[in-house]
PDB file of C-alpha atoms in Angstrom:
ATOM      1  CA  MET A   1       0.000   0.000   0.000  1.00 58.00           C
ATOM      2  CA  GLU A   2       2.871   2.367   0.775  1.00 64.00           C
ATOM      3  CA  SER A   3       4.084   2.140  -2.834  1.00 73.00           C
ATOM      4  CA  LEU A   4       0.723   3.022  -4.340  1.00 78.00           C
ATOM      5  CA  PRO A   5       0.375   6.431  -5.981  1.00 83.00           C
ATOM      6  CA  GLU A   6      -1.670   8.786  -3.840  1.00 85.00           C
ATOM      7  CA  ALA A   7      -4.402   9.070  -6.468  1.00 87.00           C
ATOM      8  CA  VAL A   8      -4.862   5.286  -6.471  1.00 88.00           C
ATOM      9  CA  LEU A   9      -4.942   5.132  -2.669  1.00 88.00           C
ATOM     10  CA  ILE A  10      -7.585   7.857  -2.595  1.00 89.00           C
ATOM     11  CA  ARG A  11      -9.759   5.819  -4.976  1.00 90.00           C
ATOM     12  CA  ILE A  12      -9.393   2.769  -2.735  1.00 88.00           C
ATOM     13  CA  LEU A  13     -10.247   4.745   0.389  1.00 88.00           C
ATOM     14  CA  ALA A  14     -13.235   6.335  -1.345  1.00 89.00           C
ATOM     15  CA  SER A  15     -14.863   2.909  -1.533  1.00 89.00           C
ATOM     16  CA  ILE A  16     -14.853   2.619   2.277  1.00 89.00           C
ATOM     17  CA  PRO A  17     -17.876   3.845   4.307  1.00 86.00           C
ATOM     18  CA  ALA A  18     -17.375   7.403   5.536  1.00 84.00           C
ATOM     19  CA  VAL A  19     -17.736   6.591   9.230  1.00 78.00           C
ATOM     20  CA  ASP A  20     -15.011   3.940   8.956  1.00 86.00           C
ATOM     21  CA  LEU A  21     -12.737   6.424   7.206  1.00 87.00           C
ATOM     22  CA  VAL A  22     -13.003   8.871  10.089  1.00 81.00           C
ATOM     23  CA  LEU A  23     -13.042   6.438  13.020  1.00 80.00           C
ATOM     24  CA  ALA A  24     -10.609   3.788  11.755  1.00 85.00           C
ATOM     25  CA  CYS A  25      -8.703   4.527   8.561  1.00 84.00           C
ATOM     26  CA  ARG A  26      -7.320   7.895   9.646  1.00 82.00           C
ATOM     27  CA  LEU A  27      -5.687   6.132  12.627  1.00 85.00           C
ATOM     28  CA  VAL A  28      -3.664   3.707  10.476  1.00 85.00           C
ATOM     29  CA  CYS A  29      -0.755   6.027   9.644  1.00 88.00           C
ATOM     30  CA  CYS A  30       0.127   9.651   8.982  1.00 87.00           C
ATOM     31  CA  GLN A  31      -0.398   9.294   5.242  1.00 85.00           C
ATOM     32  CA  TRP A  32      -3.917   7.915   5.657  1.00 82.00           C
ATOM     33  CA  LYS A  33      -4.754  10.548   8.263  1.00 88.00           C
ATOM     34  CA  ASN A  34      -3.697  13.314   5.890  1.00 88.00           C
ATOM     35  CA  LEU A  35      -5.769  11.840   3.074  1.00 88.00           C
ATOM     36  CA  VAL A  36      -8.877  11.439   5.248  1.00 86.00           C
ATOM     37  CA  ASP A  37      -8.462  14.982   6.560  1.00 83.00           C
ATOM     38  CA  GLY A  38      -7.851  16.389   3.087  1.00 81.00           C
ATOM     39  CA  ALA A  39     -10.223  17.544   0.388  1.00 84.00           C
ATOM     40  CA  ALA A  40      -9.502  15.168  -2.508  1.00 86.00           C
ATOM     41  CA  LEU A  41     -10.983  12.059  -0.864  1.00 88.00           C
ATOM     42  CA  TRP A  42     -14.259  13.793   0.039  1.00 86.00           C
ATOM     43  CA  ILE A  43     -14.531  15.474  -3.353  1.00 87.00           C
ATOM     44  CA  LEU A  44     -14.337  12.029  -4.941  1.00 88.00           C
ATOM     45  CA  LYS A  45     -16.931  10.553  -2.553  1.00 87.00           C
ATOM     46  CA  CYS A  46     -19.279  13.464  -3.291  1.00 86.00           C
ATOM     47  CA  GLN A  47     -18.854  12.879  -7.023  1.00 84.00           C
ATOM     48  CA  GLN A  48     -19.347   9.129  -6.719  1.00 84.00           C
ATOM     49  CA  GLU A  49     -22.548   9.503  -4.715  1.00 84.00           C
ATOM     50  CA  GLY A  50     -24.056  12.294  -6.792  1.00 80.00           C
ATOM     51  CA  LEU A  51     -23.984  14.949  -4.093  1.00 79.00           C
ATOM     52  CA  THR A  52     -24.326  18.379  -5.682  1.00 65.00           C
ATOM     53  CA  GLY A  53     -23.120  21.789  -4.639  1.00 58.00           C
ATOM     54  CA  ALA A  54     -19.768  20.585  -3.345  1.00 48.00           C
ATOM     55  CA  GLU A  55     -17.959  22.870  -5.725  1.00 52.00           C
ATOM     56  CA  SER A  56     -18.848  25.778  -3.425  1.00 52.00           C
ATOM     57  CA  GLN A  57     -16.788  24.303  -0.588  1.00 52.00           C
ATOM     58  CA  GLU A  58     -13.306  25.722  -0.250  1.00 52.00           C
ATOM     59  CA  ASP A  59     -11.328  23.918   2.469  1.00 49.00           C
ATOM     60  CA  ALA A  60     -10.838  20.330   3.574  1.00 44.00           C
ATOM     61  CA  GLU A  61     -13.018  20.602   6.648  1.00 55.00           C
ATOM     62  CA  ASN A  62     -15.918  21.937   4.620  1.00 78.00           C
ATOM     63  CA  TRP A  63     -15.655  19.123   2.091  1.00 84.00           C
ATOM     64  CA  GLN A  64     -15.937  16.518   4.838  1.00 82.00           C
ATOM     65  CA  ASN A  65     -18.752  18.397   6.565  1.00 81.00           C
ATOM     66  CA  PHE A  66     -20.525  18.890   3.252  1.00 85.00           C
ATOM     67  CA  TYR A  67     -20.470  15.139   2.671  1.00 87.00           C
ATOM     68  CA  PHE A  68     -21.803  14.211   6.118  1.00 84.00           C
ATOM     69  CA  LEU A  69     -24.447  16.952   6.184  1.00 86.00           C
ATOM     70  CA  SER A  70     -25.636  16.035   2.696  1.00 85.00           C
ATOM     71  CA  LYS A  71     -25.946  12.368   3.621  1.00 85.00           C
ATOM     72  CA  LYS A  72     -27.824  13.193   6.821  1.00 84.00           C
ATOM     73  CA  ARG A  73     -30.181  15.737   5.258  1.00 87.00           C
ATOM     74  CA  LYS A  74     -33.795  14.992   6.129  1.00 93.00           C
ATOM     75  CA  ASN A  75     -36.887  16.733   7.416  1.00 97.00           C
ATOM     76  CA  LEU A  76     -36.572  16.911  11.209  1.00 98.00           C
ATOM     77  CA  ILE A  77     -40.267  17.768  11.650  1.00 98.00           C
ATOM     78  CA  LYS A  78     -42.251  14.647  12.463  1.00 98.00           C
ATOM     79  CA  ASN A  79     -45.767  14.254  11.072  1.00 98.00           C
ATOM     80  CA  PRO A  80     -45.589  17.437   8.964  1.00 98.00           C
ATOM     81  CA  CYS A  81     -48.800  16.780   7.012  1.00 98.00           C
ATOM     82  CA  GLY A  82     -51.174  15.336   9.596  1.00 97.00           C
ATOM     83  CA  GLU A  83     -50.806  11.701   8.559  1.00 96.00           C
ATOM     84  CA  GLU A  84     -50.652  10.777  12.254  1.00 96.00           C
ATOM     85  CA  ASP A  85     -53.307  13.171  13.496  1.00 95.00           C
ATOM     86  CA  LEU A  86     -51.598  15.510  16.023  1.00 96.00           C
ATOM     87  CA  GLN A  87     -48.950  13.000  17.122  1.00 96.00           C
ATOM     88  CA  HIS A  88     -45.468  14.516  17.762  1.00 97.00           C
ATOM     89  CA  TRP A  89     -46.929  18.026  18.079  1.00 97.00           C
ATOM     90  CA  GLY A  90     -46.752  19.577  21.550  1.00 91.00           C
ATOM     91  CA  GLU A  91     -47.955  22.734  23.268  1.00 90.00           C
ATOM     92  CA  VAL A  92     -51.148  22.382  21.260  1.00 91.00           C
ATOM     93  CA  GLU A  93     -53.545  25.306  21.636  1.00 94.00           C
ATOM     94  CA  ASN A  94     -57.031  24.384  20.457  1.00 95.00           C
ATOM     95  CA  GLY A  95     -58.879  27.683  20.136  1.00 96.00           C
ATOM     96  CA  GLY A  96     -62.471  27.622  18.921  1.00 96.00           C
ATOM     97  CA  ASP A  97     -63.242  24.091  17.776  1.00 97.00           C
ATOM     98  CA  GLY A  98     -59.522  23.243  17.791  1.00 97.00           C
ATOM     99  CA  TRP A  99     -57.241  21.738  15.173  1.00 98.00           C
ATOM    100  CA  LYS A 100     -58.602  19.335  12.570  1.00 98.00           C
ATOM    101  CA  ILE A 101     -56.944  17.257   9.846  1.00 98.00           C
ATOM    102  CA  GLU A 102     -58.572  17.235   6.410  1.00 98.00           C
ATOM    103  CA  GLU A 103     -57.773  15.747   3.024  1.00 97.00           C
ATOM    104  CA  LEU A 104     -56.719  17.917   0.107  1.00 97.00           C
ATOM    105  CA  PRO A 105     -58.059  19.914  -1.600  1.00 97.00           C
ATOM    106  CA  GLY A 106     -60.778  20.384   1.045  1.00 96.00           C
ATOM    107  CA  ASP A 107     -63.889  22.533   0.718  1.00 97.00           C
ATOM    108  CA  PHE A 108     -63.234  25.716  -1.254  1.00 97.00           C
ATOM    109  CA  GLY A 109     -59.542  24.752  -1.484  1.00 97.00           C
ATOM    110  CA  LYS A 110     -56.891  23.883  -4.050  1.00 96.00           C
ATOM    111  CA  GLU A 111     -54.633  20.893  -4.541  1.00 96.00           C
ATOM    112  CA  PHE A 112     -51.140  21.095  -3.062  1.00 97.00           C
ATOM    113  CA  PRO A 113     -48.243  21.645  -5.545  1.00 95.00           C
ATOM    114  CA  ARG A 114     -46.695  18.265  -4.650  1.00 93.00           C
ATOM    115  CA  GLU A 115     -48.533  15.012  -5.256  1.00 91.00           C
ATOM    116  CA  GLU A 116     -47.074  13.255  -2.204  1.00 94.00           C
ATOM    117  CA  VAL A 117     -48.913  15.661   0.140  1.00 97.00           C
ATOM    118  CA  TYR A 118     -52.611  14.909   0.535  1.00 94.00           C
ATOM    119  CA  LYS A 119     -53.541  16.069   4.035  1.00 98.00           C
ATOM    120  CA  TYR A 120     -53.326  19.316   5.982  1.00 98.00           C
ATOM    121  CA  PHE A 121     -54.050  20.799   9.416  1.00 98.00           C
ATOM    122  CA  VAL A 122     -56.803  23.426   9.644  1.00 98.00           C
ATOM    123  CA  THR A 123     -57.540  25.995  12.368  1.00 98.00           C
ATOM    124  CA  SER A 124     -60.769  27.321  13.817  1.00 98.00           C
ATOM    125  CA  TYR A 125     -62.399  30.616  14.868  1.00 97.00           C
ATOM    126  CA  GLU A 126     -59.969  31.350  17.736  1.00 97.00           C
ATOM    127  CA  TRP A 127     -56.173  31.025  17.737  1.00 97.00           C
ATOM    128  CA  CYS A 128     -54.875  27.494  17.241  1.00 98.00           C
ATOM    129  CA  ARG A 129     -51.139  26.865  17.719  1.00 98.00           C
ATOM    130  CA  LYS A 130     -48.881  23.826  17.821  1.00 98.00           C
ATOM    131  CA  ALA A 131     -45.143  23.308  18.196  1.00 98.00           C
ATOM    132  CA  GLN A 132     -42.302  20.816  17.969  1.00 98.00           C
ATOM    133  CA  VAL A 133     -38.923  20.991  19.702  1.00 98.00           C
ATOM    134  CA  ILE A 134     -36.143  19.224  17.783  1.00 98.00           C
ATOM    135  CA  ASP A 135     -33.202  17.829  19.760  1.00 97.00           C
ATOM    136  CA  LEU A 136     -30.282  18.253  17.345  1.00 96.00           C
ATOM    137  CA  ARG A 137     -27.936  15.916  19.210  1.00 93.00           C
ATOM    138  CA  ALA A 138     -30.566  13.183  19.238  1.00 93.00           C
ATOM    139  CA  GLU A 139     -30.849  13.639  15.460  1.00 93.00           C
ATOM    140  CA  GLY A 140     -27.093  13.120  15.056  1.00 87.00           C
ATOM    141  CA  TYR A 141     -25.820  16.710  14.830  1.00 91.00           C
ATOM    142  CA  TRP A 142     -22.961  16.717  17.315  1.00 87.00           C
ATOM    143  CA  GLU A 143     -21.944  19.727  19.432  1.00 91.00           C
ATOM    144  CA  GLU A 144     -18.643  20.489  17.668  1.00 87.00           C
ATOM    145  CA  LEU A 145     -20.417  20.536  14.304  1.00 86.00           C
ATOM    146  CA  MET A 146     -23.087  22.949  15.492  1.00 93.00           C
ATOM    147  CA  ASP A 147     -20.615  25.173  17.361  1.00 94.00           C
ATOM    148  CA  THR A 148     -17.804  25.335  14.795  1.00 88.00           C
ATOM    149  CA  THR A 149     -19.303  24.735  11.371  1.00 87.00           C
ATOM    150  CA  GLN A 150     -22.693  26.226  12.230  1.00 93.00           C
ATOM    151  CA  PRO A 151     -24.490  24.591   9.299  1.00 93.00           C
ATOM    152  CA  LYS A 152     -27.524  26.322   7.861  1.00 94.00           C
ATOM    153  CA  VAL A 153     -30.849  25.595   9.544  1.00 97.00           C
ATOM    154  CA  VAL A 154     -33.522  25.924   6.871  1.00 98.00           C
ATOM    155  CA  VAL A 155     -37.159  26.309   7.904  1.00 98.00           C
ATOM    156  CA  LYS A 156     -40.129  26.030   5.537  1.00 98.00           C
ATOM    157  CA  ASP A 157     -43.882  25.956   5.921  1.00 98.00           C
ATOM    158  CA  TRP A 158     -46.920  26.082   3.628  1.00 98.00           C
ATOM    159  CA  TYR A 159     -50.213  27.818   4.329  1.00 98.00           C
ATOM    160  CA  ALA A 160     -53.483  28.562   2.532  1.00 98.00           C
ATOM    161  CA  GLY A 161     -56.976  29.833   3.218  1.00 98.00           C
ATOM    162  CA  ARG A 162     -60.386  28.746   2.013  1.00 97.00           C
ATOM    163  CA  SER A 163     -61.620  30.839  -0.875  1.00 97.00           C
ATOM    164  CA  ASP A 164     -64.825  31.671   1.034  1.00 96.00           C
ATOM    165  CA  ALA A 165     -63.227  32.788   4.337  1.00 97.00           C
ATOM    166  CA  GLY A 166     -60.499  35.118   5.528  1.00 97.00           C
ATOM    167  CA  CYS A 167     -57.836  33.940   7.969  1.00 98.00           C
ATOM    168  CA  LEU A 168     -54.592  34.740   9.804  1.00 98.00           C
ATOM    169  CA  TYR A 169     -51.285  32.835   9.873  1.00 98.00           C
ATOM    170  CA  GLU A 170     -48.090  33.086  11.948  1.00 98.00           C
ATOM    171  CA  LEU A 171     -44.768  31.207  12.088  1.00 98.00           C
ATOM    172  CA  CYS A 172     -42.166  31.466  14.860  1.00 98.00           C
ATOM    173  CA  VAL A 173     -38.924  29.446  14.958  1.00 98.00           C
ATOM    174  CA  LYS A 174     -36.256  29.676  17.672  1.00 98.00           C
ATOM    175  CA  LEU A 175     -32.758  28.233  17.986  1.00 98.00           C
ATOM    176  CA  LEU A 176     -32.258  27.261  21.619  1.00 98.00           C
ATOM    177  CA  SER A 177     -29.277  26.531  23.865  1.00 97.00           C
ATOM    178  CA  GLU A 178     -28.835  23.590  26.231  1.00 96.00           C
ATOM    179  CA  ASN A 179     -30.820  25.564  28.826  1.00 95.00           C
ATOM    180  CA  GLU A 180     -33.361  26.594  26.166  1.00 94.00           C
ATOM    181  CA  ASP A 181     -32.178  30.192  26.026  1.00 97.00           C
ATOM    182  CA  VAL A 182     -33.090  31.817  22.697  1.00 98.00           C
ATOM    183  CA  LEU A 183     -29.940  32.264  20.571  1.00 98.00           C
ATOM    184  CA  ALA A 184     -31.682  33.212  17.333  1.00 98.00           C
ATOM    185  CA  GLU A 185     -35.298  33.738  16.336  1.00 98.00           C
ATOM    186  CA  TYR A 186     -37.408  34.189  13.228  1.00 98.00           C
ATOM    187  CA  LYS A 187     -40.986  35.391  13.559  1.00 98.00           C
ATOM    188  CA  SER A 188     -43.114  36.066  10.522  1.00 98.00           C
ATOM    189  CA  GLU A 189     -45.501  38.934  10.294  1.00 97.00           C
ATOM    190  CA  THR A 190     -49.109  38.017  10.939  1.00 98.00           C
ATOM    191  CA  VAL A 191     -50.230  37.117   7.427  1.00 98.00           C
ATOM    192  CA  ALA A 192     -53.801  38.178   6.709  1.00 98.00           C
ATOM    193  CA  ILE A 193     -55.574  36.318   3.897  1.00 98.00           C
ATOM    194  CA  PRO A 194     -58.768  38.097   2.810  1.00 97.00           C
ATOM    195  CA  GLN A 195     -62.128  36.513   2.205  1.00 96.00           C
ATOM    196  CA  ASP A 196     -62.717  35.635  -1.467  1.00 94.00           C
ATOM    197  CA  ASN A 197     -59.039  34.726  -1.953  1.00 96.00           C
ATOM    198  CA  ASP A 198     -57.921  32.178  -4.559  1.00 96.00           C
ATOM    199  CA  ALA A 199     -57.067  29.483  -1.952  1.00 97.00           C
ATOM    200  CA  SER A 200     -53.558  29.048  -3.377  1.00 97.00           C
ATOM    201  CA  TRP A 201     -50.856  27.458  -1.239  1.00 98.00           C
ATOM    202  CA  THR A 202     -47.968  29.760  -0.263  1.00 98.00           C
ATOM    203  CA  GLU A 203     -44.531  28.682   0.956  1.00 98.00           C
ATOM    204  CA  ILE A 204     -42.756  30.668   3.660  1.00 98.00           C
ATOM    205  CA  SER A 205     -39.070  30.008   4.431  1.00 98.00           C
ATOM    206  CA  HIS A 206     -36.173  31.275   6.508  1.00 98.00           C
ATOM    207  CA  THR A 207     -32.506  30.248   6.729  1.00 98.00           C
ATOM    208  CA  PHE A 208     -30.516  30.613   9.948  1.00 98.00           C
ATOM    209  CA  SER A 209     -26.740  31.017   9.477  1.00 95.00           C
ATOM    210  CA  ASN A 210     -23.816  32.407  11.497  1.00 95.00           C
ATOM    211  CA  TYR A 211     -25.933  32.042  14.626  1.00 97.00           C
ATOM    212  CA  GLY A 212     -23.029  31.464  17.009  1.00 96.00           C
ATOM    213  CA  PRO A 213     -22.092  28.478  19.194  1.00 97.00           C
ATOM    214  CA  GLY A 214     -24.376  26.689  21.605  1.00 97.00           C
ATOM    215  CA  VAL A 215     -27.419  25.744  19.510  1.00 98.00           C
ATOM    216  CA  ARG A 216     -28.851  22.418  20.702  1.00 98.00           C
ATOM    217  CA  PHE A 217     -32.579  22.626  19.933  1.00 98.00           C
ATOM    218  CA  VAL A 218     -34.900  24.082  17.284  1.00 98.00           C
ATOM    219  CA  ARG A 219     -38.403  25.115  18.344  1.00 98.00           C
ATOM    220  CA  PHE A 220     -40.926  25.347  15.494  1.00 98.00           C
ATOM    221  CA  GLU A 221     -44.359  26.873  16.121  1.00 98.00           C
ATOM    222  CA  HIS A 222     -47.120  27.900  13.754  1.00 98.00           C
ATOM    223  CA  GLY A 223     -50.821  28.610  13.876  1.00 98.00           C
ATOM    224  CA  GLY A 224     -53.704  30.842  12.962  1.00 98.00           C
ATOM    225  CA  GLN A 225     -57.456  31.307  12.915  1.00 98.00           C
ATOM    226  CA  ASP A 226     -60.263  32.527  10.705  1.00 97.00           C
ATOM    227  CA  THR A 227     -61.288  36.199  10.662  1.00 97.00           C
ATOM    228  CA  LEU A 228     -65.056  35.646  10.401  1.00 95.00           C
ATOM    229  CA  PHE A 229     -65.425  33.718  13.665  1.00 95.00           C
ATOM    230  CA  TRP A 230     -67.517  31.041  12.019  1.00 95.00           C
ATOM    231  CA  LYS A 231     -68.010  27.881  14.054  1.00 96.00           C
ATOM    232  CA  GLY A 232     -66.086  24.985  12.571  1.00 97.00           C
ATOM    233  CA  TRP A 233     -62.845  24.974  10.606  1.00 98.00           C
ATOM    234  CA  TYR A 234     -62.607  28.010   8.346  1.00 98.00           C
ATOM    235  CA  GLY A 235     -59.159  29.196   9.486  1.00 98.00           C
ATOM    236  CA  VAL A 236     -55.751  28.923   7.892  1.00 98.00           C
ATOM    237  CA  ARG A 237     -54.568  25.549   6.576  1.00 98.00           C
ATOM    238  CA  VAL A 238     -50.956  24.408   7.072  1.00 98.00           C
ATOM    239  CA  THR A 239     -48.966  21.416   5.839  1.00 98.00           C
ATOM    240  CA  ASN A 240     -45.585  20.095   4.668  1.00 98.00           C
ATOM    241  CA  SER A 241     -43.645  21.927   7.419  1.00 98.00           C
ATOM    242  CA  SER A 242     -39.907  21.243   7.433  1.00 98.00           C
ATOM    243  CA  VAL A 243     -36.685  21.923   9.313  1.00 98.00           C
ATOM    244  CA  THR A 244     -33.449  20.759   7.697  1.00 97.00           C
ATOM    245  CA  VAL A 245     -29.775  21.129   8.602  1.00 96.00           C
ATOM    246  CA  GLU A 246     -27.772  21.781   5.435  1.00 89.00           C
ATOM    247  CA  PRO A 247     -24.167  22.458   4.341  1.00 82.00           C
TER     248      PRO A 247
END
């Protein structure tokens, strides 16, 4: 192995699972450590596995982080579309007749832009809110990564009204410390959808970056109500909420 050209050795190492490269291979010798810590190996693994965007990374640490973050990327919100009723949602505030789950498009509604989404949550005639708190360490995002690299935390949500009723919508997302101190916060304006709207679905998004060390939790909260105070479920509709940690 010592006589192999470096380019050949990199190709051999690139066939090894990433976790084994970091936990085992880099301990074999100085040469292997330098290759595992360098950029070329991770560039090749990104290319082999079809991970895009790596060309924007500039140093060796970012290449490795880009690979791991790309492989781990997933929606950290559980039950984002109401497939499991209100399971996984906490701090539920059931104003009026409370939250309800309905199937798309719903009365006086429109289909969602993505075929895989076919349910939504709907609010009532007084404020309805619900929240999830995401434990980043439990999801595999270790402290050094969050403190040093500070990967982007991307938040998205979708909302819509009925075409025959006006409604209000709000989104509030907080990055929290170990002791649940607020380190960064995004709060939308109160969105007012008028009666006789077109019932189209609207995406709202925010990206947290350069938020400083110490982030351990993400708290996601959204909600709304109708503006006509009609009994039943004429308030804002929400679905396909997401929180992702990205390179």
